XYZ file of C-alpha atoms in Angstrom:
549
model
C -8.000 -27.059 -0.192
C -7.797 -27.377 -4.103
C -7.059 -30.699 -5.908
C -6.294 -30.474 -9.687
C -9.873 -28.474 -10.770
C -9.940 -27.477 -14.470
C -11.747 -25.156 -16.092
C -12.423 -23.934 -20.093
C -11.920 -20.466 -20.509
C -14.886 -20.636 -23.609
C -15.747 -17.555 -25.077
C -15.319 -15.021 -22.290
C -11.407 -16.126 -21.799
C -10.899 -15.432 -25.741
C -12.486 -11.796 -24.741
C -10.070 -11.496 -22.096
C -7.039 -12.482 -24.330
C -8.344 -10.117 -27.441
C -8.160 -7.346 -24.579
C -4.603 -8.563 -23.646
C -3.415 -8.142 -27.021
C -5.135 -4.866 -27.713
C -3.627 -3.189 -24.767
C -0.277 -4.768 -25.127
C -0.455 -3.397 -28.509
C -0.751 -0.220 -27.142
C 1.845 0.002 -24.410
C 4.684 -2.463 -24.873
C 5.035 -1.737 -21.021
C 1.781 -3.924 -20.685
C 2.829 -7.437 -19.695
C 0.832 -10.689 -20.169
C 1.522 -14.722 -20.470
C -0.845 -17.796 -21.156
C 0.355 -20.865 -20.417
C -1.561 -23.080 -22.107
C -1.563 -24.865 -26.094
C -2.631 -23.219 -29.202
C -6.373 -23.095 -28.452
C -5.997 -20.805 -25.177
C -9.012 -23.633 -24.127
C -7.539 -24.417 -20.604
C -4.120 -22.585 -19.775
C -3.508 -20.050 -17.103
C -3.156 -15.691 -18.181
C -1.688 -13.351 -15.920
C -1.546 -9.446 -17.234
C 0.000 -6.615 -15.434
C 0.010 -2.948 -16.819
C 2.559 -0.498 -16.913
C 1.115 1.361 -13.273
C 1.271 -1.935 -11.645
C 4.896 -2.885 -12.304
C 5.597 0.381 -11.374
C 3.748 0.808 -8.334
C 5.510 -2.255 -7.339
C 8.805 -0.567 -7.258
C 7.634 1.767 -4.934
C 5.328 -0.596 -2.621
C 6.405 -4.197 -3.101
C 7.769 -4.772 0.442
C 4.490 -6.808 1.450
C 2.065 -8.283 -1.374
C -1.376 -9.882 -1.093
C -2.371 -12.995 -3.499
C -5.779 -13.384 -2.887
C -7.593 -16.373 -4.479
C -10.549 -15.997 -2.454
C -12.905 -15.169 -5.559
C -11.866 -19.037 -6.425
C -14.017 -20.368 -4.238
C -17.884 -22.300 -4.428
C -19.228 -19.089 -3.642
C -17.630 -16.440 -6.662
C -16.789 -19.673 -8.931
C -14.515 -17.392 -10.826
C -11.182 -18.560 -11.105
C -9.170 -15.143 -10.595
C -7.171 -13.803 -8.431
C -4.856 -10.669 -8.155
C -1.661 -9.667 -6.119
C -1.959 -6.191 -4.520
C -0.109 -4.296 -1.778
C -0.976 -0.857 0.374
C 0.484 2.636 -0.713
C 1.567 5.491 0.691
C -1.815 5.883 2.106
C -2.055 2.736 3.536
C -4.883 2.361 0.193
C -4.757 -1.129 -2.002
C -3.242 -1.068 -5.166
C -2.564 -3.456 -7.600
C 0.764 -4.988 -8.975
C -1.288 -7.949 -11.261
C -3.884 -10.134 -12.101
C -4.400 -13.750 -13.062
C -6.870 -16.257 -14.315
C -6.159 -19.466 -12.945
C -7.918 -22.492 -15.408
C -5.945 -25.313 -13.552
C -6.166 -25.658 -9.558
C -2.961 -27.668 -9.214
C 0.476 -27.122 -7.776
C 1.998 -26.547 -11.015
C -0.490 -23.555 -11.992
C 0.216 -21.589 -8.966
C 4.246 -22.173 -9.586
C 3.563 -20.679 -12.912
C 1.345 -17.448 -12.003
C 4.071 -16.763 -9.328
C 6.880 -17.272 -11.357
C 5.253 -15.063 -13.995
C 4.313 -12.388 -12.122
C 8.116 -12.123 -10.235
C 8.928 -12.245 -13.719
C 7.040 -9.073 -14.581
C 8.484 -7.330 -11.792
C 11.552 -7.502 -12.782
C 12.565 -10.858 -10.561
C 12.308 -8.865 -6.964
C 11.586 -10.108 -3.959
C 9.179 -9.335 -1.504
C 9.590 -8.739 1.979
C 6.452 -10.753 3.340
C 2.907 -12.367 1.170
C 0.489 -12.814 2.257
C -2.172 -15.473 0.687
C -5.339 -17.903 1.875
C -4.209 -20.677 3.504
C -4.033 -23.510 0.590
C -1.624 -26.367 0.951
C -1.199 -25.620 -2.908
C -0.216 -22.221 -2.607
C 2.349 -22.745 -0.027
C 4.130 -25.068 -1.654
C 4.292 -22.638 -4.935
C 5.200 -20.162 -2.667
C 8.056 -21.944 -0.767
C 9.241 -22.722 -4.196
C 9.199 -19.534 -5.996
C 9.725 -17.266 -2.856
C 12.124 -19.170 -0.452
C 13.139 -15.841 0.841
C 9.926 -14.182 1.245
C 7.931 -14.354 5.226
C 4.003 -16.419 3.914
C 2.022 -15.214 6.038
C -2.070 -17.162 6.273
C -4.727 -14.260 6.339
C -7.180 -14.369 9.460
C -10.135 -14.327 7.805
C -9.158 -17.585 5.433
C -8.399 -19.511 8.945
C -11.769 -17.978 11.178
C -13.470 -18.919 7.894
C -12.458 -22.523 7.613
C -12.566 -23.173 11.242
C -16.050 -21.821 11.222
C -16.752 -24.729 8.438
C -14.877 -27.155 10.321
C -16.429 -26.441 13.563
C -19.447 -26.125 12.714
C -21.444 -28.058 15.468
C -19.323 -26.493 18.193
C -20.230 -22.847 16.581
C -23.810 -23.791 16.667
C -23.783 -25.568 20.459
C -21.519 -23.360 21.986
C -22.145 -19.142 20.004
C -19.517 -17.876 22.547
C -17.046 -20.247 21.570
C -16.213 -17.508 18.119
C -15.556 -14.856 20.175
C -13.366 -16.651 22.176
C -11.395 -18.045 19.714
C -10.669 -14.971 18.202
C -9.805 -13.016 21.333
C -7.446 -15.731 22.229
C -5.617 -15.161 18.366
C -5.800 -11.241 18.528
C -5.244 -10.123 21.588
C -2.759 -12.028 23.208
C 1.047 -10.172 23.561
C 3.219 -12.591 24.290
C 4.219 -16.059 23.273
C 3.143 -17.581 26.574
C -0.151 -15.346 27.076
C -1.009 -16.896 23.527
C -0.491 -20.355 24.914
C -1.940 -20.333 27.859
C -5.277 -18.813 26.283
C -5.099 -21.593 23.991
C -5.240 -24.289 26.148
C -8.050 -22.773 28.087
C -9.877 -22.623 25.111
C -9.238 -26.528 24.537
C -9.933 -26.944 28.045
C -13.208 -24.906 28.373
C -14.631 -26.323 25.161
C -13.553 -30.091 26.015
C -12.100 -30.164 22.669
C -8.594 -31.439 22.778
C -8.882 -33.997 19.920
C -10.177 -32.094 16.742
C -7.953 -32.746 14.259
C -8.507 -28.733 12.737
C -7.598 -27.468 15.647
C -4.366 -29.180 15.999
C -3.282 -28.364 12.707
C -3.854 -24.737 12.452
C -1.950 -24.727 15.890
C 1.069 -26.641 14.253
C 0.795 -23.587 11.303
C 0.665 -20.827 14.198
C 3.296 -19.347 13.018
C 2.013 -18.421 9.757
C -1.326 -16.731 10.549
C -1.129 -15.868 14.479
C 0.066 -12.013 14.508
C 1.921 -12.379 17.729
C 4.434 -14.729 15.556
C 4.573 -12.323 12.455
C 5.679 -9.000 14.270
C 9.154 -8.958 13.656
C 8.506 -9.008 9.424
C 6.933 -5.950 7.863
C 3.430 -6.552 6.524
C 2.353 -2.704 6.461
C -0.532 -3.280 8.463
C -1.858 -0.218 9.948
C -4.554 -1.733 13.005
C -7.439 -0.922 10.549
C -10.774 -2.366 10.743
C -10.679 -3.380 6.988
C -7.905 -5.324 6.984
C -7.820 -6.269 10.425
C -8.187 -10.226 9.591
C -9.072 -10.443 5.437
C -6.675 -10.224 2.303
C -6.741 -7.232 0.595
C -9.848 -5.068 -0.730
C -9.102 -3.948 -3.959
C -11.806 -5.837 -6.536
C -14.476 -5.483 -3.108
C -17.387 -4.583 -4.711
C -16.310 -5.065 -8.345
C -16.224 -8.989 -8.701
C -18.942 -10.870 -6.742
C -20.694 -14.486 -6.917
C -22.520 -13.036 -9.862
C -19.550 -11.531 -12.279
C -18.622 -13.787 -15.216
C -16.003 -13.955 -17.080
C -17.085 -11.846 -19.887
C -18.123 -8.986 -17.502
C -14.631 -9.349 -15.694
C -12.415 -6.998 -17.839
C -14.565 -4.070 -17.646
C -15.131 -4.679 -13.454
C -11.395 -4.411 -13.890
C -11.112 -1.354 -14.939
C -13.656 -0.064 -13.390
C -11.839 -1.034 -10.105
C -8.213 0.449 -11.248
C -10.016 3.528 -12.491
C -11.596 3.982 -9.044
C -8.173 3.263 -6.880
C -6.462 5.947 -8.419
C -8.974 8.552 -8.075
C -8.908 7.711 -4.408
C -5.177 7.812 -4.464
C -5.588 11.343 -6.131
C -7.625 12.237 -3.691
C -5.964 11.398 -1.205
C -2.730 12.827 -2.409
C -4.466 16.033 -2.531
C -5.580 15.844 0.847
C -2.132 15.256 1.945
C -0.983 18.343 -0.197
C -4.162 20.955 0.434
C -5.499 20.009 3.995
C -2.702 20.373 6.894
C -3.709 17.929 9.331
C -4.281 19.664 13.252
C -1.509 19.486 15.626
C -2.272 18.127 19.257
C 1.296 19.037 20.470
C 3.985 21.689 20.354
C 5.750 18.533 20.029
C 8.665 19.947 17.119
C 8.241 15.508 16.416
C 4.537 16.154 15.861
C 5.004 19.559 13.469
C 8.213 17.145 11.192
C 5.835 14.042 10.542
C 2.904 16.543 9.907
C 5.220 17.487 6.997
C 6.623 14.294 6.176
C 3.864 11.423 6.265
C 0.914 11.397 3.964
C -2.077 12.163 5.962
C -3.544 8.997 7.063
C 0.070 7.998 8.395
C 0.536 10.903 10.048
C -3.203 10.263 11.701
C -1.950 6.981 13.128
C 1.287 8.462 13.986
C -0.179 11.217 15.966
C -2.144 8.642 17.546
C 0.842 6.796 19.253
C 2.545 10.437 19.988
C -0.664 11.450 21.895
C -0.506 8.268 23.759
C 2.705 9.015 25.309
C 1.460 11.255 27.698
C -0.165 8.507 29.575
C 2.583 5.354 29.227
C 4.978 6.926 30.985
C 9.097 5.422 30.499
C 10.600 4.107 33.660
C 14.604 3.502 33.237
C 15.228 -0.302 34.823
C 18.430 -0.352 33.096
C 21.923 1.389 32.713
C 24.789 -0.067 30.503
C 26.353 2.641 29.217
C 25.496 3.654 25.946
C 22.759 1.077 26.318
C 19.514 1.673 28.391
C 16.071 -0.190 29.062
C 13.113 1.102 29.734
C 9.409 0.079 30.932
C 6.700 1.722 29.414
C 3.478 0.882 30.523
C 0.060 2.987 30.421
C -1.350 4.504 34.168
C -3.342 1.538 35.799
C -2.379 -1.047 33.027
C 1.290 -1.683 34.395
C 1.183 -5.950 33.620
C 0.621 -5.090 30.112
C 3.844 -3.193 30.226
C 6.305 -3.242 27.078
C 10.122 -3.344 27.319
C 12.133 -0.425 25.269
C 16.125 -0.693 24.519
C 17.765 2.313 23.567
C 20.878 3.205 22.484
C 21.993 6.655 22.452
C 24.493 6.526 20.484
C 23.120 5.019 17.552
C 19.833 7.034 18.449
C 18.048 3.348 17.776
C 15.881 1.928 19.742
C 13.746 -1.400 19.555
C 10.751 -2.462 21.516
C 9.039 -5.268 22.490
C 5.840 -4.862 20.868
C 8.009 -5.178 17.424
C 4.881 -2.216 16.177
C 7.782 -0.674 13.879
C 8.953 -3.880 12.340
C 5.229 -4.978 11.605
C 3.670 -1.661 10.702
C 6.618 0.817 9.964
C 5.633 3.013 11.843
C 7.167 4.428 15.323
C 5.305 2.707 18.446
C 4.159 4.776 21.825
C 6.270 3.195 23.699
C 9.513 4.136 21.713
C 7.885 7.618 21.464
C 7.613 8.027 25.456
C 11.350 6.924 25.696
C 12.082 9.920 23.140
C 10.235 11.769 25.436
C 11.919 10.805 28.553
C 15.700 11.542 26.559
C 14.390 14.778 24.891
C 14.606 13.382 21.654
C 12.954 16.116 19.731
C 12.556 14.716 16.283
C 12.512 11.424 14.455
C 15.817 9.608 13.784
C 15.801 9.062 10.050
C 15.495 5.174 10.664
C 12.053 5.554 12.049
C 11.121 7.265 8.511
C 10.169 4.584 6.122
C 10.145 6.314 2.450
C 6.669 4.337 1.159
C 4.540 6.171 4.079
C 5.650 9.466 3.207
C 4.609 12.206 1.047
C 7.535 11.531 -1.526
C 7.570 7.180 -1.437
C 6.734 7.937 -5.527
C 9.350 10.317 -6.429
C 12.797 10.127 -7.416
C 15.018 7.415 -9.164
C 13.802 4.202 -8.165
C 16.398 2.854 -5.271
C 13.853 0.584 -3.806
C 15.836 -2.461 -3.363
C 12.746 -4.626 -4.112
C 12.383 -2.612 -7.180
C 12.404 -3.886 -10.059
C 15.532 -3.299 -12.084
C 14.995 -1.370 -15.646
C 15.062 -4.014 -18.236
C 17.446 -3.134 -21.384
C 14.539 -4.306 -23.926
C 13.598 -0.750 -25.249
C 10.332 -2.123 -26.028
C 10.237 -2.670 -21.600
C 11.875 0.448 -20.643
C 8.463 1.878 -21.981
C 7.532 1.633 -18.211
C 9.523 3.821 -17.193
C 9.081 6.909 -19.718
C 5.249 6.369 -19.630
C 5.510 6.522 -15.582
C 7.612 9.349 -15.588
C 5.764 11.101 -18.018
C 2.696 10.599 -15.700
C 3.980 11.928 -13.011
C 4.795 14.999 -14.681
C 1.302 15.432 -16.064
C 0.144 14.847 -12.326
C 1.936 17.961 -11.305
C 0.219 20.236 -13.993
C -2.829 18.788 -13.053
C -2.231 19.265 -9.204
C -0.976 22.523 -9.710
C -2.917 23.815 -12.439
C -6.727 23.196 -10.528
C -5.570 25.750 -7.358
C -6.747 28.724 -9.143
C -8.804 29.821 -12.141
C -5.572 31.632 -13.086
C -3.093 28.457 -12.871
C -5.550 26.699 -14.347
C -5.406 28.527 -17.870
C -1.818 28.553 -17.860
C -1.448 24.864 -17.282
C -3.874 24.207 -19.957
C -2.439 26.435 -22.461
C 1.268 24.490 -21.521
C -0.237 21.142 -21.881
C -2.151 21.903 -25.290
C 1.203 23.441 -26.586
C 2.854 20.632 -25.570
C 0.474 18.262 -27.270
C 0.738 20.305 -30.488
C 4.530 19.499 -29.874
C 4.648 16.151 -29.608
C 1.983 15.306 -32.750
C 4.596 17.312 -34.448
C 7.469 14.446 -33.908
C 4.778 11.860 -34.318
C 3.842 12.941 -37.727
C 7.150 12.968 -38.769
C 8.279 9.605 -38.663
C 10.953 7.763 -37.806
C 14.361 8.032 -38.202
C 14.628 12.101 -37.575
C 16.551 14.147 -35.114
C 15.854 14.314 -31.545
C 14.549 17.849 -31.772
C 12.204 16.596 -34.817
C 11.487 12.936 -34.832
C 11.001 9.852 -32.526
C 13.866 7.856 -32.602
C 11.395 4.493 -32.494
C 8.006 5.155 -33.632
C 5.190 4.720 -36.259
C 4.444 7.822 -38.239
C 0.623 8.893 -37.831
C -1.968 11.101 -37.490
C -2.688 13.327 -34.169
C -6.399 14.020 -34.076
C -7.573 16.553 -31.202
C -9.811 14.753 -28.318
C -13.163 14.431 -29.231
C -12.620 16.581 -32.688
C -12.442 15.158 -35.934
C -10.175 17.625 -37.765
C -6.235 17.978 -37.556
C -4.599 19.989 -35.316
C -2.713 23.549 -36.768
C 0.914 23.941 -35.683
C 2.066 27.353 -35.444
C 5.430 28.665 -37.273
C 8.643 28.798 -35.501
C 7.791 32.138 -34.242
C 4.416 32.326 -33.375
C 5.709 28.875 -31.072
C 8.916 31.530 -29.625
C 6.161 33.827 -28.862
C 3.879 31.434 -27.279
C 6.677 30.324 -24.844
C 7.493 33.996 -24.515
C 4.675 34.738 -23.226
C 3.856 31.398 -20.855
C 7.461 31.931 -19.532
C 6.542 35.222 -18.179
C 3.121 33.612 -17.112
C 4.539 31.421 -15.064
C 7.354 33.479 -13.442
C 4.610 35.925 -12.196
C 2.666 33.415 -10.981
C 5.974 31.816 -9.045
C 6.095 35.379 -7.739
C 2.720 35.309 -6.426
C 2.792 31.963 -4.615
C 6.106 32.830 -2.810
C 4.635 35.819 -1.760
C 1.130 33.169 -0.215
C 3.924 31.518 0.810
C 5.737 33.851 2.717
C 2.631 35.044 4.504
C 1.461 31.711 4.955
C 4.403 30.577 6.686
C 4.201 34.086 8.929
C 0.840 32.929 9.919
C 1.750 29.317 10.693
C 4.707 30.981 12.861
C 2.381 32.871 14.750
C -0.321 30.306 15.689
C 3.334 28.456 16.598
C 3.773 30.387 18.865
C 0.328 31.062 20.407
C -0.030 27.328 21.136
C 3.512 27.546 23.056
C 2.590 30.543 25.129
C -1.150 28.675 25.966
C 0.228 25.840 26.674
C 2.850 27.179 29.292
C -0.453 29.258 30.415
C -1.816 25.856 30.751
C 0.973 23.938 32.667
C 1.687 27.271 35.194
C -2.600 27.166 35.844
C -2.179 23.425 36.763
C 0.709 24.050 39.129
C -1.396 26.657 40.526
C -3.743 24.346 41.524
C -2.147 21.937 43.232
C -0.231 24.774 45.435
């Protein structure tokens, strides 16, 4: 636990501020604060950039503050708050260096950063567990489920157990089976006292108290609260993984910024990669399930993948009805030969809700077996819109931002900079996405983008002042210079420009033309192999009857 350490930030913190500035400078829609006197010599900075305070209006349900690289071992005082997209992949929402360990520091870097985000709450955080921090957090986040990560609890335990790990090695994996696999309240309790029992180790002190604080690190406690966690190995018991590999027990200060960016640079290529995958890649059906062919089409890939998982494991957790109340029933859903570890599944009809006692849905957001089997059982062919949480789908980044722990648009012009260089971006994404299919697309999109490039240095150079069709209504007048060239672009007359979009217009239309027509034969072909799977898998079910007769 952390007790009022101080730290200068020397010269590496005035490197860190000088990059502030220069990136505020920018993009107004880059946010930073120091709290701290004139010299900068021992205050706290937290920065976000424009793609973090957006991406937190699409994923800022559940946030990570990890303060891990605090410790003896990094002696680096940051730390960063993160969440999981679409793809279940870390991403950032901000980062912070924190000078001052003290109660009033972390108050101030979460205040700051809710500040940044436009003041909204999230659903659940999840941070190490520091007596320090959760009082900051209680404070600025009364609303908000604080959740203790595993790791920060099996690490300190390990440290304050130290000759029982070393007397007794099977006494670890004990412990943690006891924490991770038990379902229920009372299974959890019972193991727990056999593992005070078997150990003879009633009176530790540790032990006691992370059993008074159960329910803020043992999962079986935290199911009903969404935390987005998907059952992965990575983030089975640590905090989130997005500077893994990046900032270590040998990165300094002065070497932190360009780690940094190093990390958000690689994060979003994976996230482009992965939402090209999504797009270009249809994942395998394992059904002729019409459930299994909508979430195919819905979900990003690596949702789908652990939705297809639980729809696959229907066919072997069977739903038994135990209860009738009209438009009310209960089921009991429990996998061949594993019938104790049965889960209980209320569904109304009605309503077309259901909720089950494994709480998977609330935790995870996404649709548990055992709800799936009682689908089954009601031939509930596709997924209730409830069961369709927007941030694991294809689409959580589109659209106006309805979020309701979205951030609201600020009125400061100099703010609402987010939100045209985010939409701008996302338009450039589709170009890009669209424009690499094809040799063909590709030149098109090119010539569009250069055009429009040639466009907008036009309004730049300008100045202020002008009309919409001419000028920026807010801006500096200067020059354009071409990437990597050191002459001025040309700008063509009025009707060489006609022309030009003449001639992309019909471009593009006959490339529209062709792609419906992929499409159309695509979709003929995906109707077929539809199809095929049906009349195999009848072939399949009437050869199975066959032998049993």
């Amino acid at each position: 636990m952390s007790g009022g350490r101080e730290r200068a930030l020397g010269v590496g913190g005035q490197h860190v501020l000088d990059y502030l500035k220069r990136m505020q400078a920018e993009n107004p829609a880059f946010f930073y604060a120091v709290e701290s006197d004139d010299d900068h010599s021992s205050g706290n900075i937290f920065w976000s950039d424009a793609m973090a305070r957006m991406n937190y209006t699409h994923f800022g349900d559940t946030v990570t503050f990890d303060t891990t690289y605090r410790t003896s071992r990094h002696k680096l005082p940051f730390a960063s708050f993160t969440g999981l997209n679409h793809h279940g992949q870390p991403v950032l929402f901000g980062c912070a260096l924190i000078l001052n360990d003290s109660e009033s520091s972390f108050i101030w870097v979460l205040q700051t950063w809710l500040h940044s985000m436009g003041g909204r709450y999230p659903v659940s955080i999840t941070t190490d567990p520091d007596g320090l921090i959760q009082v900051a957090v209680s404070q600025v986040l009364p609303g908000t489920r604080h959740r203790f990560c595993k790791r920060g609890i099996f690490r300190e335990t390990q440290d304050k157990l130290a000759d029982l790990y070393q007397s007794h090695p099977t006494f670890e994996f004990e412990f943690k089976r006891c924490i991770n696999e038990a379902e229920t309240i009372d299974e959890f309790e019972a193991a727990w006292e056999s593992l005070l029992q078997r150990y003879y180790i009633t009176d530790k002190e540790w032990l006691q108290s992370i059993y008074s604080a159960r329910e803020q690190w043992v999962p079986l406690y935290m199911r009903d609260t969404f935390f987005g966690d998907l059952g992965l190995a990575e983030r089975s018991e640590g905090l989130n993984t997005f500077f893994d590999g990046y900032v270590n027990a040998s990165t300094t200060i002065q070497m932190l910024i360009k780690q940094y960016e190093k990390a958000v640079a690689n994060w979003h290529e994976k996230e482009l990669k992965a939402d090209y995958d999504t797009t270009n890649t249809p994942p395998v059906l394992k059904t002729p399930s019409p459930m299994e062919k909508q979430a195919a089409g819905l979900f990003t890939r690596r949702i789908f993948m652990k939705f297809q998982e639980e729809l696959v494991e229907t066919l072997a957790n069977p739903a038994t009805k135990i209860e009738d109340s009209g438009a009310v029933s209960t089921y009991r859903v429990a996998k061949y030969g594993e019938e104790c570890k049965a889960h209980t599944v209320s569904f109304n009809s009605f309503e077309m809700k259901a909720t089950c006692s494994c709480q998977m849905f609330e935790y995870t957001g996404i649709i548990c077996r055992h709800i799936l089997a009682v689908f089954r059982a009601k031939n509930v062919l596709t997924l209730p819109s409830q069961y369709i949480l927007k941030r694991w789908t294809r689409n959580a980044k589109s659209g106006s931002i309805t979020n309701e722990n979205a951030p609201e648009v600020p009125n400061d012009p100099r703010e609402s900079l987010t939100v045209r260089y985010n939409n701008l971006r996302q338009e450039a994404i589709k170009y890009v996405e669209e424009g690499a299919k094809s040799i063909y697309i590709y030149n098109v999109a090119l010539g569009a983008l250069q055009d429009a490039a040639k466009k907008v240095a036009a309004v730049k150079n300008k100045g202020p002042g002008a009309a919409p069709d001419g000028n920026l209504a807010n801006g500096n007048s200067k020059e354009f210079h071409a990437s990597g060239e050191n002459h001025m672009l040309t700008f063509h007359s009025v009707d060489e420009k006609k022309k030009k979009i003449r001639e992309l217009t019909a471009a593009l239309e006959s490339t529209n033309q062709r792609c419906e027509v992929y499409r159309t034969n695509l979709l003929a072909i995906l109707k077929d192999m539809e199809d095929q799977k049906l009349k195999l898998s009848v072939k399949v079910q009437n050869a199975r009857l066959s032998l049993k007769e």
